[in-house]
Amino acid sequence: QDVKIDVSIFPNPITSNENLNIRLKSPEDCDKVELQFFDIQGRINLINTFSNVLNNHDYFEAYNISGKSPGMY
C-alpha cells in the first residue's frame, strides 16, 4: 500500500562541504520507507531506508556529502 509521506530535504542545491538534511513525517505507521536521491543527470547518489516509521513522528537524518558533486538533487 502506498502512503503519502511529507519529506523535506535541505539545503538544495548543496555545496561540497554541507550536510544533506532529511526530515520525514508519515500520516500512518510504515514498516519501511526508502528514499532514493538522484543527481540532475538521473544517477542515484544516495539510498536510505527508515524502518518502523510511526504515525505523526518526525524523523531527521543528516548526511555528510563530502565527495559528492555540488548541485541539485
Tab-separated table of C-alpha atoms in Angstrom, residues 2-71:
chain	number	residue	atom	x	y	z
A	2	ASP	CA	1.330	3.430	-0.930
A	3	VAL	CA	1.345	6.097	1.773
A	4	LYS	CA	1.894	9.817	1.222
A	5	ILE	CA	4.801	10.939	3.391
A	6	ASP	CA	5.942	14.532	3.916
A	7	VAL	CA	9.652	14.836	3.128
A	8	SER	CA	11.869	17.899	3.500
A	9	ILE	CA	15.380	17.907	2.076
A	10	PHE	CA	17.693	20.841	2.630
A	11	PRO	CA	19.766	22.602	1.535
A	12	ASN	CA	19.094	22.116	-2.167
A	13	PRO	CA	21.242	22.894	-4.077
A	14	ILE	CA	24.093	21.712	-1.888
A	15	THR	CA	27.749	22.627	-1.790
A	16	SER	CA	30.516	20.071	-1.374
A	17	ASN	CA	31.063	20.697	2.359
A	18	GLU	CA	27.484	20.753	3.674
A	19	ASN	CA	25.341	18.087	5.291
A	20	LEU	CA	22.255	16.937	3.404
A	21	ASN	CA	19.391	17.070	5.918
A	22	ILE	CA	16.296	14.905	5.574
A	23	ARG	CA	13.101	15.229	7.615
A	24	LEU	CA	10.103	12.978	7.110
A	25	LYS	CA	6.698	12.558	8.705
A	26	SER	CA	4.139	9.856	7.922
A	27	PRO	CA	0.362	10.051	8.440
A	28	GLU	CA	0.328	6.363	9.410
A	29	ASP	CA	2.701	3.634	10.625
A	30	CYS	CA	5.035	2.186	7.988
A	31	ASP	CA	7.334	-0.824	8.278
A	32	LYS	CA	9.828	0.658	5.842
A	33	VAL	CA	10.358	3.903	3.937
A	34	GLU	CA	13.058	4.000	1.268
A	35	LEU	CA	14.337	7.312	-0.087
A	36	GLN	CA	16.417	7.448	-3.257
A	37	PHE	CA	18.305	10.588	-4.208
A	38	PHE	CA	19.222	11.298	-7.797
A	39	ASP	CA	21.507	13.949	-9.219
A	40	ILE	CA	20.412	16.182	-12.080
A	41	GLN	CA	21.576	13.551	-14.626
A	42	GLY	CA	19.366	10.874	-13.050
A	43	ARG	CA	22.154	8.927	-11.312
A	44	ILE	CA	21.432	7.505	-7.851
A	45	ASN	CA	23.701	9.164	-5.287
A	46	LEU	CA	22.163	8.042	-2.003
A	47	ILE	CA	19.663	5.432	-0.855
A	48	ASN	CA	18.390	5.474	2.713
A	49	THR	CA	15.874	3.207	4.411
A	50	PHE	CA	13.947	4.238	7.509
A	51	SER	CA	12.488	1.297	9.478
A	52	ASN	CA	9.412	1.350	11.703
A	53	VAL	CA	8.235	4.854	10.843
A	54	LEU	CA	5.462	5.731	13.290
A	55	ASN	CA	2.383	7.859	12.717
A	56	ASN	CA	2.943	11.587	13.311
A	57	HIS	CA	6.552	11.272	14.486
A	58	ASP	CA	9.289	13.407	12.934
A	59	TYR	CA	12.392	11.589	11.699
A	60	PHE	CA	15.541	13.536	10.966
A	61	GLU	CA	18.837	12.416	9.423
A	62	ALA	CA	21.904	14.418	8.419
A	63	TYR	CA	24.330	13.010	5.839
A	64	ASN	CA	27.855	14.152	5.217
A	65	ILE	CA	28.035	14.520	1.471
A	66	SER	CA	31.746	15.216	1.136
A	67	GLY	CA	32.937	13.575	-2.048
A	68	LYS	CA	29.617	14.169	-3.820
A	69	SER	CA	29.307	16.766	-6.549
A	70	PRO	CA	27.703	20.048	-5.510
A	71	GLY	CA	24.374	20.856	-7.191
